[in-house]
Coordinates of C-alpha atoms in Angstrom, one line a residue:
Chain A
X1 CA 204.0 -23.7 -125.5
X2 CA 205.9 -25.1 -128.4
X3 CA 208.7 -27.3 -127.2
X4 CA 209.4 -29.0 -130.5
X5 CA 212.8 -27.4 -131.2
X6 CA 214.3 -26.9 -127.7
X7 CA 217.2 -29.3 -127.0
X8 CA 216.2 -32.0 -124.6
X9 CA 212.6 -32.0 -125.7
X10 CA 210.8 -35.3 -126.4
X11 CA 210.7 -34.8 -130.1
X12 CA 214.4 -34.1 -130.3
X13 CA 215.0 -37.5 -128.6
X14 CA 212.5 -39.1 -130.9
X15 CA 214.3 -37.6 -133.9
X16 CA 217.6 -38.9 -132.7
X17 CA 216.2 -42.4 -132.3
X18 CA 214.6 -42.3 -135.8
X19 CA 217.8 -41.1 -137.4
X20 CA 219.5 -44.2 -136.1
X21 CA 216.7 -46.7 -136.7
X22 CA 214.6 -45.4 -139.6
X23 CA 212.0 -48.2 -139.3
X24 CA 210.7 -46.7 -136.1
X25 CA 207.6 -44.5 -136.2
X26 CA 206.9 -41.6 -133.9
X27 CA 203.6 -40.0 -132.9
X28 CA 203.3 -36.8 -130.8
X29 CA 201.1 -37.0 -127.7
X30 CA 199.8 -34.0 -125.7
X31 CA 202.4 -31.7 -124.3
X32 CA 206.1 -32.6 -124.3
X33 CA 205.3 -36.3 -124.8
X34 CA 206.0 -38.6 -127.6
X35 CA 205.3 -42.2 -128.6
X36 CA 207.6 -44.4 -130.6
X37 CA 206.4 -47.6 -132.2
X38 CA 209.3 -50.0 -132.0
X39 CA 209.7 -53.3 -133.8
X40 CA 210.1 -56.3 -131.5
X41 CA 213.7 -57.0 -132.4
X42 CA 214.9 -53.4 -131.8
X43 CA 213.6 -52.9 -128.2
X44 CA 217.0 -53.5 -126.5
X45 CA 218.8 -51.0 -128.8
X46 CA 216.1 -48.3 -128.3
X47 CA 216.0 -48.7 -124.5
X48 CA 219.8 -48.6 -124.4
X49 CA 219.8 -45.5 -126.5
X50 CA 217.2 -43.8 -124.3
X51 CA 219.4 -44.7 -121.3
X52 CA 222.4 -43.0 -123.0
X53 CA 220.5 -40.0 -124.3
X54 CA 218.5 -39.2 -121.1
X55 CA 220.7 -39.0 -118.1
X56 CA 217.9 -39.1 -115.5
X57 CA 215.4 -41.5 -117.2
X58 CA 212.9 -42.9 -114.8
X59 CA 211.4 -46.3 -115.9
X60 CA 207.9 -45.3 -114.8
X61 CA 205.8 -48.2 -116.0
X62 CA 205.8 -51.2 -118.3
X63 CA 202.8 -53.4 -119.1
X64 CA 200.9 -55.5 -121.6
X65 CA 197.6 -55.0 -123.4
X66 CA 195.7 -57.9 -124.8
X67 CA 194.1 -57.0 -128.2
X68 CA 192.6 -60.5 -128.6
X69 CA 193.2 -62.9 -131.6
X70 CA 196.8 -63.5 -130.3
X71 CA 197.7 -59.8 -130.7
X72 CA 199.4 -58.1 -127.8
X73 CA 200.9 -54.7 -127.2
X74 CA 203.7 -53.8 -124.8
X75 CA 204.0 -50.2 -123.5
X76 CA 207.1 -48.9 -121.9
X77 CA 206.9 -45.4 -120.2
X78 CA 210.0 -43.3 -119.4
X79 CA 209.9 -39.9 -117.7
X80 CA 212.7 -37.3 -117.4
X81 CA 212.5 -34.6 -114.8
X82 CA 215.3 -32.5 -116.4
X83 CA 213.6 -32.3 -119.8
X84 CA 210.1 -32.6 -118.3
X85 CA 209.4 -35.1 -121.1
X86 CA 207.7 -38.5 -121.4
X87 CA 208.7 -41.2 -123.9
X88 CA 206.3 -44.0 -124.5
X89 CA 207.4 -47.0 -126.4
X90 CA 204.9 -49.4 -128.0
X91 CA 205.7 -52.8 -129.3
X92 CA 203.3 -55.0 -131.3
X93 CA 203.5 -58.7 -130.7
X94 CA 201.5 -61.3 -132.7
X95 CA 201.9 -64.9 -131.8
X96 CA 200.4 -67.7 -129.8
X97 CA 203.6 -67.7 -127.6
X98 CA 204.6 -64.0 -127.6
X99 CA 208.2 -63.3 -126.8
X100 CA 210.5 -60.3 -126.4
X101 CA 214.0 -59.6 -125.1
X102 CA 214.2 -58.4 -121.5
X103 CA 215.5 -54.9 -120.8
X104 CA 215.8 -55.3 -117.0
X105 CA 219.6 -55.2 -117.1
X106 CA 219.5 -51.7 -118.5
X107 CA 216.7 -50.5 -116.2
X108 CA 216.5 -52.8 -113.1
X109 CA 213.2 -51.1 -112.1
X110 CA 211.5 -52.9 -115.0
X111 CA 212.4 -56.3 -113.6
X112 CA 209.2 -56.7 -111.6
X113 CA 207.1 -55.1 -114.3
X114 CA 208.3 -57.8 -116.7
X115 CA 207.7 -60.5 -114.2
X116 CA 204.2 -59.3 -113.7
X117 CA 203.5 -59.1 -117.4
X118 CA 204.9 -62.6 -117.8
X119 CA 202.5 -64.1 -115.3
X120 CA 199.4 -62.1 -116.3
X121 CA 199.7 -62.2 -120.1
X122 CA 202.0 -65.1 -120.8
X123 CA 204.5 -63.0 -122.6
X124 CA 208.0 -64.5 -122.4
X125 CA 210.9 -62.2 -121.6
X126 CA 214.1 -63.8 -122.9
X127 CA 217.2 -63.5 -120.6
X128 CA 215.1 -62.3 -117.7
X129 CA 217.0 -63.5 -114.5
X130 CA 213.9 -64.4 -112.4
X131 CA 210.5 -65.2 -113.9
X132 CA 208.9 -66.7 -110.8
X133 CA 205.3 -65.6 -110.4
X134 CA 205.1 -62.3 -108.5
X135 CA 201.5 -61.8 -107.5
X136 CA 199.5 -64.9 -108.4
X137 CA 198.8 -68.0 -106.2
X138 CA 200.0 -71.3 -107.4
X139 CA 196.7 -72.5 -108.8
X140 CA 196.5 -69.6 -111.3
X141 CA 200.1 -69.9 -112.6
X142 CA 199.9 -70.5 -116.4
X143 CA 196.3 -69.3 -116.7
X144 CA 197.2 -65.7 -117.6
X145 CA 194.3 -64.0 -115.9
X146 CA 194.7 -60.6 -117.6
X147 CA 194.1 -62.1 -121.0
X148 CA 190.6 -61.4 -122.4
X149 CA 190.1 -65.1 -122.9
X150 CA 190.2 -65.7 -119.1
X151 CA 186.6 -66.2 -118.0
X152 CA 185.5 -64.5 -114.8
X153 CA 181.9 -65.5 -114.8
X154 CA 180.0 -68.5 -113.2
X155 CA 181.4 -70.9 -115.8
X156 CA 184.5 -71.5 -113.7
X157 CA 182.5 -72.1 -110.4
X158 CA 183.7 -75.7 -110.0
X159 CA 187.4 -74.5 -109.8
X160 CA 186.7 -72.6 -106.6
X161 CA 185.5 -75.6 -104.7
X162 CA 182.4 -73.7 -103.5
X163 CA 179.0 -75.4 -103.5
X164 CA 177.0 -74.7 -106.7
X165 CA 174.0 -72.4 -106.3
X166 CA 170.7 -74.3 -106.1
X167 CA 168.8 -74.3 -109.4
X168 CA 165.9 -71.9 -109.4
X169 CA 162.4 -73.4 -109.7
X170 CA 161.0 -72.9 -113.2
X171 CA 158.1 -70.5 -113.3
X172 CA 154.9 -72.4 -113.5
X173 CA 156.7 -75.6 -112.7
X174 CA 155.5 -78.4 -110.5
X175 CA 155.2 -77.6 -106.8
X176 CA 156.5 -79.9 -104.1
Chain B
X1 CA 231.9 -63.0 -101.2
X2 CA 233.6 -66.4 -100.9
X3 CA 231.2 -69.4 -100.9
X4 CA 232.3 -70.7 -97.5
X5 CA 230.7 -67.7 -95.8
X6 CA 227.4 -68.6 -97.3
X7 CA 227.7 -72.1 -95.8
X8 CA 227.0 -70.5 -92.4
X9 CA 224.2 -68.4 -93.8
X10 CA 220.7 -68.8 -92.3
X11 CA 217.4 -67.8 -94.0
X12 CA 214.8 -65.8 -92.1
X13 CA 211.3 -64.9 -93.2
X14 CA 210.5 -61.3 -92.2
X15 CA 206.7 -61.4 -92.3
X16 CA 203.9 -62.0 -93.0
X17 CA 203.2 -62.5 -89.2
X18 CA 205.7 -59.9 -88.0
X19 CA 204.1 -56.9 -86.5
X20 CA 206.1 -54.5 -88.7
X21 CA 205.5 -56.4 -91.8
X22 CA 201.9 -55.4 -92.5
X23 CA 200.8 -57.7 -95.3
X24 CA 204.1 -58.7 -96.9
X25 CA 207.0 -61.0 -96.4
X26 CA 210.7 -60.8 -97.3
X27 CA 213.2 -63.7 -97.3
X28 CA 216.4 -62.5 -95.7
X29 CA 219.7 -64.5 -95.9
X30 CA 221.8 -63.7 -92.9
X31 CA 225.5 -64.3 -92.0
X32 CA 225.8 -63.4 -88.4
X33 CA 223.4 -60.5 -88.1
X34 CA 224.4 -59.0 -91.5
X35 CA 221.9 -59.4 -94.3
X36 CA 223.6 -60.7 -97.5
X37 CA 220.6 -61.2 -99.6
X38 CA 217.0 -59.9 -99.6
X39 CA 214.2 -61.4 -101.6
X40 CA 211.0 -59.3 -101.3
X41 CA 207.8 -61.3 -101.9
X42 CA 204.7 -59.7 -103.2
X43 CA 201.1 -61.0 -103.7
X44 CA 199.7 -61.2 -100.1
X45 CA 197.2 -58.4 -100.9
X46 CA 196.6 -59.1 -104.6
X47 CA 192.9 -58.5 -105.4
X48 CA 193.2 -58.1 -109.2
X49 CA 192.2 -54.5 -109.2
X50 CA 193.2 -54.1 -112.8
X51 CA 190.9 -56.9 -113.9
X52 CA 188.1 -55.5 -111.7
X53 CA 188.4 -52.1 -113.4
X54 CA 187.6 -53.8 -116.7
X55 CA 184.1 -54.5 -115.3
X56 CA 183.3 -51.1 -113.7
X57 CA 182.1 -48.1 -115.5
X58 CA 184.0 -44.8 -115.6
X59 CA 182.2 -43.3 -112.5
X60 CA 182.7 -46.5 -110.5
X61 CA 186.4 -47.2 -111.3
X62 CA 187.9 -44.6 -109.0
X63 CA 186.3 -46.4 -106.0
X64 CA 188.4 -49.5 -106.7
X65 CA 191.5 -47.3 -106.7
X66 CA 190.8 -45.7 -103.3
X67 CA 190.5 -49.1 -101.8
X68 CA 194.1 -50.0 -102.9
X69 CA 195.6 -47.3 -100.7
X70 CA 193.1 -46.0 -98.1
X71 CA 195.7 -43.8 -96.4
X72 CA 195.8 -41.6 -99.5
X73 CA 192.3 -42.2 -100.9
X74 CA 191.9 -38.8 -102.5
X75 CA 195.3 -39.1 -104.2
X76 CA 194.8 -42.7 -105.2
X77 CA 191.6 -42.1 -107.0
X78 CA 192.7 -39.0 -108.8
X79 CA 194.9 -40.5 -111.6
X80 CA 191.9 -42.6 -112.8
X81 CA 189.7 -39.4 -112.9
X82 CA 192.4 -37.5 -114.7
X83 CA 192.7 -40.3 -117.3
X84 CA 189.0 -40.3 -118.0
X85 CA 188.9 -36.5 -118.2
X86 CA 191.7 -36.6 -120.9
X87 CA 189.6 -38.9 -123.1
X88 CA 186.3 -37.2 -122.8
X89 CA 186.0 -33.4 -122.9
X90 CA 184.7 -32.4 -119.5
X91 CA 184.6 -28.8 -118.3
X92 CA 185.8 -28.9 -114.7
X93 CA 184.6 -25.7 -112.9
X94 CA 187.2 -23.5 -111.3
X95 CA 185.8 -24.1 -107.8
X96 CA 186.1 -27.8 -108.2
X97 CA 189.8 -27.5 -109.3
X98 CA 190.7 -25.6 -106.2
X99 CA 188.7 -27.9 -103.9
X100 CA 190.3 -30.9 -105.4
X101 CA 193.8 -29.5 -104.9
X102 CA 193.0 -28.6 -101.3
X103 CA 191.7 -32.1 -100.6
X104 CA 194.7 -33.7 -102.2
X105 CA 197.1 -31.8 -100.0
X106 CA 195.0 -32.3 -96.9
X107 CA 195.1 -36.0 -97.7
X108 CA 198.8 -35.9 -98.1
X109 CA 199.1 -34.5 -94.6
X110 CA 196.9 -37.4 -93.3
X111 CA 199.0 -40.0 -95.1
X112 CA 202.2 -38.6 -93.6
X113 CA 200.7 -38.4 -90.1
X114 CA 199.9 -42.1 -90.5
X115 CA 203.5 -42.8 -91.7
X116 CA 205.1 -41.0 -88.8
X117 CA 203.4 -43.3 -86.4
X118 CA 204.0 -46.4 -88.4
X119 CA 207.7 -45.6 -88.8
X120 CA 208.2 -44.9 -85.1
X121 CA 206.3 -48.0 -84.3
X122 CA 208.5 -50.1 -86.6
X123 CA 211.5 -48.8 -84.7
X124 CA 209.9 -49.6 -81.3
X125 CA 208.9 -46.1 -80.2
X126 CA 205.4 -46.9 -79.2
X127 CA 204.6 -43.5 -77.7
X128 CA 205.4 -41.9 -81.0
X129 CA 203.2 -44.5 -82.7
X130 CA 200.1 -43.3 -80.9
X131 CA 200.6 -39.5 -80.8
X132 CA 200.3 -38.7 -84.5
X133 CA 197.4 -41.2 -84.8
X134 CA 195.5 -39.2 -82.2
X135 CA 195.9 -36.1 -84.4
X136 CA 195.0 -38.1 -87.4
X137 CA 191.5 -38.6 -85.8
X138 CA 190.9 -34.9 -86.3
X139 CA 191.8 -35.1 -90.0
X140 CA 189.6 -38.2 -90.4
X141 CA 186.7 -36.3 -88.6
X142 CA 187.0 -33.6 -91.2
X143 CA 187.0 -36.2 -94.1
X144 CA 183.9 -37.7 -92.5
X145 CA 182.1 -34.4 -92.3
X146 CA 182.8 -33.7 -96.0
X147 CA 182.2 -37.1 -97.6
X148 CA 180.4 -39.2 -95.0
X149 CA 183.3 -41.7 -94.8
X150 CA 186.6 -41.7 -93.0
X151 CA 188.7 -43.7 -95.5
X152 CA 186.9 -44.7 -98.6
X153 CA 185.9 -41.1 -99.5
X154 CA 185.1 -41.3 -103.2
X155 CA 185.1 -37.5 -103.4
X156 CA 186.3 -36.7 -106.9
X157 CA 184.2 -37.7 -109.9
X158 CA 184.8 -37.1 -113.6
X159 CA 184.0 -33.5 -114.2
X160 CA 184.3 -32.1 -110.7
X161 CA 183.8 -33.2 -107.1
X162 CA 180.8 -34.7 -105.4
X163 CA 180.4 -32.6 -102.2
X164 CA 180.7 -28.9 -101.6
X165 CA 182.6 -27.5 -98.7
X166 CA 180.3 -26.6 -95.8
X167 CA 181.1 -24.2 -92.9
X168 CA 181.2 -27.2 -90.5
X169 CA 183.8 -28.9 -92.7
X170 CA 185.9 -25.8 -92.9
X171 CA 185.9 -25.4 -89.2
X172 CA 186.9 -29.0 -88.7
X173 CA 189.7 -28.7 -91.3
X174 CA 191.0 -25.6 -89.5
X175 CA 191.0 -27.5 -86.2
X176 CA 192.9 -30.4 -87.8
X177 CA 195.4 -28.2 -89.5
X178 CA 196.1 -26.1 -86.5
X179 CA 196.6 -29.2 -84.5
X180 CA 199.2 -30.4 -87.1
X181 CA 201.0 -27.0 -87.0
X182 CA 201.0 -27.0 -83.2
X183 CA 202.4 -30.4 -82.8
X184 CA 204.9 -30.4 -85.6
X185 CA 207.7 -29.0 -83.5
X186 CA 207.0 -31.6 -80.8
X187 CA 207.3 -34.5 -83.2
X188 CA 210.4 -33.0 -84.8
X189 CA 211.9 -33.0 -81.3
X190 CA 210.8 -36.5 -80.6
X191 CA 212.1 -38.0 -83.8
X192 CA 214.9 -36.0 -85.3
X193 CA 215.9 -34.5 -81.9
X194 CA 216.2 -37.9 -80.2
X195 CA 219.7 -39.3 -80.1
X196 CA 218.4 -42.9 -80.1
X197 CA 216.4 -42.3 -83.2
X198 CA 219.3 -40.6 -85.0
X199 CA 221.6 -43.5 -84.2
X200 CA 219.1 -45.9 -85.7
X201 CA 218.5 -44.0 -88.9
X202 CA 221.6 -42.0 -89.8
X203 CA 223.8 -43.8 -92.4
X204 CA 221.2 -46.5 -92.7
X205 CA 219.6 -47.5 -96.0
X206 CA 221.9 -45.4 -98.1
X207 CA 221.6 -45.0 -101.9
X208 CA 222.5 -42.6 -104.6
X209 CA 220.2 -40.6 -106.8
X210 CA 221.4 -42.3 -110.0
X211 CA 220.6 -45.8 -108.7
X212 CA 217.3 -44.7 -107.2
X213 CA 216.1 -43.4 -110.6
X214 CA 217.2 -46.7 -112.3
X215 CA 215.1 -48.7 -109.7
X216 CA 212.1 -46.4 -110.5
X217 CA 211.9 -44.7 -107.1
X218 CA 210.1 -41.3 -107.0
X219 CA 208.5 -38.8 -104.7
X220 CA 210.1 -38.1 -101.3
X221 CA 212.5 -41.0 -101.8
X222 CA 214.4 -39.1 -104.5
X223 CA 213.6 -35.6 -103.3
X224 CA 215.6 -36.5 -100.2
X225 CA 218.6 -36.8 -102.5
X226 CA 218.2 -33.1 -103.3
X227 CA 216.5 -33.8 -106.6
X228 CA 213.3 -31.7 -107.1
X229 CA 211.3 -34.3 -109.2
X230 CA 207.7 -33.5 -108.5
X231 CA 204.8 -33.9 -110.9
X232 CA 202.9 -31.1 -109.3
X233 CA 205.4 -28.7 -110.9
X234 CA 206.8 -30.8 -113.7
X235 CA 203.6 -32.0 -115.4
X236 CA 200.8 -29.9 -113.9
X237 CA 197.4 -31.3 -114.4
X238 CA 195.1 -28.8 -116.1
X239 CA 192.2 -29.8 -113.8
X240 CA 194.2 -29.0 -110.6
X241 CA 195.1 -25.6 -109.2
X242 CA 198.9 -26.0 -108.4
X243 CA 199.8 -23.4 -111.0
X244 CA 197.5 -20.7 -109.4
X245 CA 200.0 -20.1 -106.5
X246 CA 203.7 -19.8 -105.9
X247 CA 205.2 -22.7 -104.0
X248 CA 208.6 -24.5 -103.8
X249 CA 209.3 -28.1 -104.2
X250 CA 210.7 -29.3 -100.9
X251 CA 214.1 -31.1 -101.1
X252 CA 216.9 -32.0 -98.7
X253 CA 220.5 -31.1 -99.4
X254 CA 222.8 -32.9 -97.1
X255 CA 226.3 -31.5 -97.4
X256 CA 227.9 -34.7 -96.0
X257 CA 226.7 -36.8 -98.9
X258 CA 225.3 -34.7 -101.8
X259 CA 223.2 -36.6 -104.3
X260 CA 222.6 -39.4 -101.8
X261 CA 220.2 -40.0 -99.0
X262 CA 219.8 -42.2 -95.9
X263 CA 216.8 -43.1 -93.7
X264 CA 217.2 -39.9 -91.7
X265 CA 217.2 -37.7 -94.8
X266 CA 214.0 -39.3 -95.9
X267 CA 212.5 -38.6 -92.5
X268 CA 213.4 -34.9 -92.7
X269 CA 212.1 -34.8 -96.3
X270 CA 208.7 -36.0 -95.2
X271 CA 208.5 -33.3 -92.5
X272 CA 209.2 -30.8 -95.2
X273 CA 206.4 -32.3 -97.3
X274 CA 203.9 -31.6 -94.6
X275 CA 205.1 -28.0 -94.4
X276 CA 204.7 -27.6 -98.1
X277 CA 201.2 -29.1 -98.0
X278 CA 200.2 -26.7 -95.2
X279 CA 201.6 -23.8 -97.2
X280 CA 199.7 -24.8 -100.4
X281 CA 196.4 -25.1 -98.5
X282 CA 196.9 -21.8 -96.8
X283 CA 197.5 -20.1 -100.1
X284 CA 194.6 -21.8 -101.9
X285 CA 191.8 -21.3 -99.4
X286 CA 191.4 -17.5 -100.0
X287 CA 191.4 -18.1 -103.7
X288 CA 188.4 -20.5 -103.6
X289 CA 186.0 -19.0 -106.1
X290 CA 182.2 -19.3 -106.0
X291 CA 180.3 -21.4 -108.6
X292 CA 179.2 -24.9 -109.5
X293 CA 181.3 -27.9 -108.3
X294 CA 180.7 -30.3 -111.2
X295 CA 180.2 -30.2 -115.0
X296 CA 176.3 -30.4 -115.3
X297 CA 176.7 -32.8 -118.2
X298 CA 179.3 -35.0 -116.6
X299 CA 177.0 -37.9 -116.0
X300 CA 175.9 -38.2 -119.6
X301 CA 179.3 -37.5 -121.0
X302 CA 181.1 -40.0 -118.9
X303 CA 178.6 -42.7 -119.6
X304 CA 180.1 -43.9 -122.9
X305 CA 183.6 -42.9 -123.9
X306 CA 185.0 -42.6 -127.4
X307 CA 188.0 -44.7 -128.5
X308 CA 191.2 -43.5 -127.0
X309 CA 194.2 -43.9 -124.7
X310 CA 195.3 -41.6 -121.9
X311 CA 197.6 -41.4 -119.0
X312 CA 196.6 -39.8 -115.8
X313 CA 199.3 -39.0 -113.3
X314 CA 199.5 -37.4 -109.8
X315 CA 202.3 -36.9 -107.3
X316 CA 201.1 -39.1 -104.5
X317 CA 202.5 -39.1 -100.9
X318 CA 204.8 -41.9 -101.8
X319 CA 205.7 -40.9 -105.4
X320 CA 204.5 -41.0 -108.9
X321 CA 201.0 -42.6 -109.1
X322 CA 199.5 -43.2 -112.5
X323 CA 196.7 -44.9 -114.4
X324 CA 197.0 -45.7 -118.1
X325 CA 193.6 -46.2 -119.7
X326 CA 192.6 -47.6 -123.0
X327 CA 189.0 -47.5 -124.2
X328 CA 187.3 -48.9 -127.3
X329 CA 184.6 -47.1 -129.3
X330 CA 181.4 -46.3 -127.3
X331 CA 183.0 -48.0 -124.3
X332 CA 181.1 -48.3 -121.0
X333 CA 184.1 -49.9 -119.3
X334 CA 187.9 -49.6 -119.9
X335 CA 189.5 -52.1 -122.2
X336 CA 192.7 -52.0 -120.1
X337 CA 193.6 -50.0 -117.0
X338 CA 197.1 -50.2 -115.7
X339 CA 197.8 -48.9 -112.2
X340 CA 201.3 -47.8 -111.4
X341 CA 201.8 -47.7 -107.7
X342 CA 204.8 -45.8 -106.3
X343 CA 205.6 -48.5 -103.8
X344 CA 206.0 -51.2 -106.5
X345 CA 209.4 -49.6 -107.1
X346 CA 210.2 -49.0 -103.4
X347 CA 209.5 -52.5 -102.4
X348 CA 211.5 -53.9 -105.3
X349 CA 214.4 -51.7 -104.5
X350 CA 214.7 -53.3 -101.0
X351 CA 216.5 -56.1 -102.9
X352 CA 219.3 -53.6 -103.7
X353 CA 219.3 -51.4 -100.7
X354 CA 219.2 -54.0 -97.9
X355 CA 222.2 -56.3 -98.6
X356 CA 225.1 -55.3 -96.4
X357 CA 222.8 -53.8 -93.6
X358 CA 222.4 -55.3 -90.2
X359 CA 219.3 -57.2 -89.3
X360 CA 218.2 -54.6 -86.7
X361 CA 218.4 -51.9 -89.3
X362 CA 216.0 -53.6 -91.6
X363 CA 212.8 -52.0 -90.2
X364 CA 214.5 -48.6 -90.4
X365 CA 215.2 -49.1 -94.1
X366 CA 211.8 -50.2 -95.3
X367 CA 210.0 -47.9 -92.9
X368 CA 211.8 -44.9 -94.3
X369 CA 210.7 -45.8 -97.9
X370 CA 207.1 -45.6 -96.8
X371 CA 205.9 -48.9 -98.3
X372 CA 202.2 -49.7 -98.6
X373 CA 201.4 -53.2 -99.7
X374 CA 198.3 -52.2 -101.7
X375 CA 200.4 -50.3 -104.2
X376 CA 202.5 -53.3 -105.3
X377 CA 199.8 -56.0 -105.0
X378 CA 196.8 -54.1 -106.3

């Protein structure tokens, strides 16, 4: 089924966005789905435009991806039942203290997603009304556990307060 | 609101010890018995499922998901399987597609049976709490016969399903389903026919469709506004069998308030969901083809995945349930797996729905949204 030219299809919306902001790239995904690669500064304009273009946009998900070496990606996913289309926005961030404008005043449903991304990845959302930790206990605040640099092996044993495992006897070692 | 009203306000924690608050806590600010502010708190169930998924291979991952929401284990594990099947090219046999779809719908009925009881219990109707849960035992018996486990079923696998339908299972499923059909009118009488129950739910927890979509609500919570948003129809999965049959998306059109819904509408909507699921199972069972139930090369193919990204989605009992998966070249485990639970949005939206309601209506509001803590805490 070729949906590329029907009004209300994902690629029509993508073309409208690109006409207004030429530095945005688009990439078709399977079916009536499209991805837009948005520069960090443009995120508020693009999300506001999607809100205006798509009357029934559902903010389905928003999350971070750690690509190591201080590179992060943010993915925003919007779904529309009327057009049966999915728009995925991708933002590249590269910094030791990544930062982006919050969009939760346009889509309140993204407020908690941004809050979660903030505590898990350490990405700061400017003008967010409430960046208290959402899921993490106090002792993990500021540790950003979803980053790849967060160790989950035995090396952090002493933080847990549990007794260290007894060292194994060496093979062929002295017997007691 | 003038500030001097807030001088008399008192703060009350609803949960985590409250019997209706099963694993969550909400801070309510009350003036008299009216709620002026609601601050839902998450994190009591957080078990870092997304981080755990980064250390499990592609056949193990779905088992983490079914532990997030055991009430809808078949539905919860499916988006992960769908995401894996989109990255690696697996041929799912026709028989497995139909069997999966039947089990998803059977599981939806189970989850809604659980919800009836829970909702009635939250409103203090304890007879109604136990009646659907007795019927639920028959459903769980059928699950146990098929998979060996009542809740953590781990039935679907990349490339098909793990266990074939046996005559014993089919008999048990028929018993469970006929029990549901037989008792539906009784429950409808007990809940929607009861004047007390109607008084407690009608006009309570009111919101419009436009706002619901902005908050990210989905599933029965928006279908109750008369809006047929349903992924089973909108974005049919190629490895499920929903397009093989004719069926209608259930919605509620209330003429008193079109495009809006209250707790009572959401209750009626969930009754309709059960009827639709029964209808889908009835239509699919005769179409069950013979043949294998899993791609014979699934084990080898799902061992290491190529680089890619995919998005698996399913219409869960509570709304849109998705998993976004990113893999690196020759990956044995996902680089990133993001779970979108439907209740993440419904718990958040309490913040907007609840203010203005009376304290006694609070259980009716959150109960009608069908929240499950696992979905927002993960």
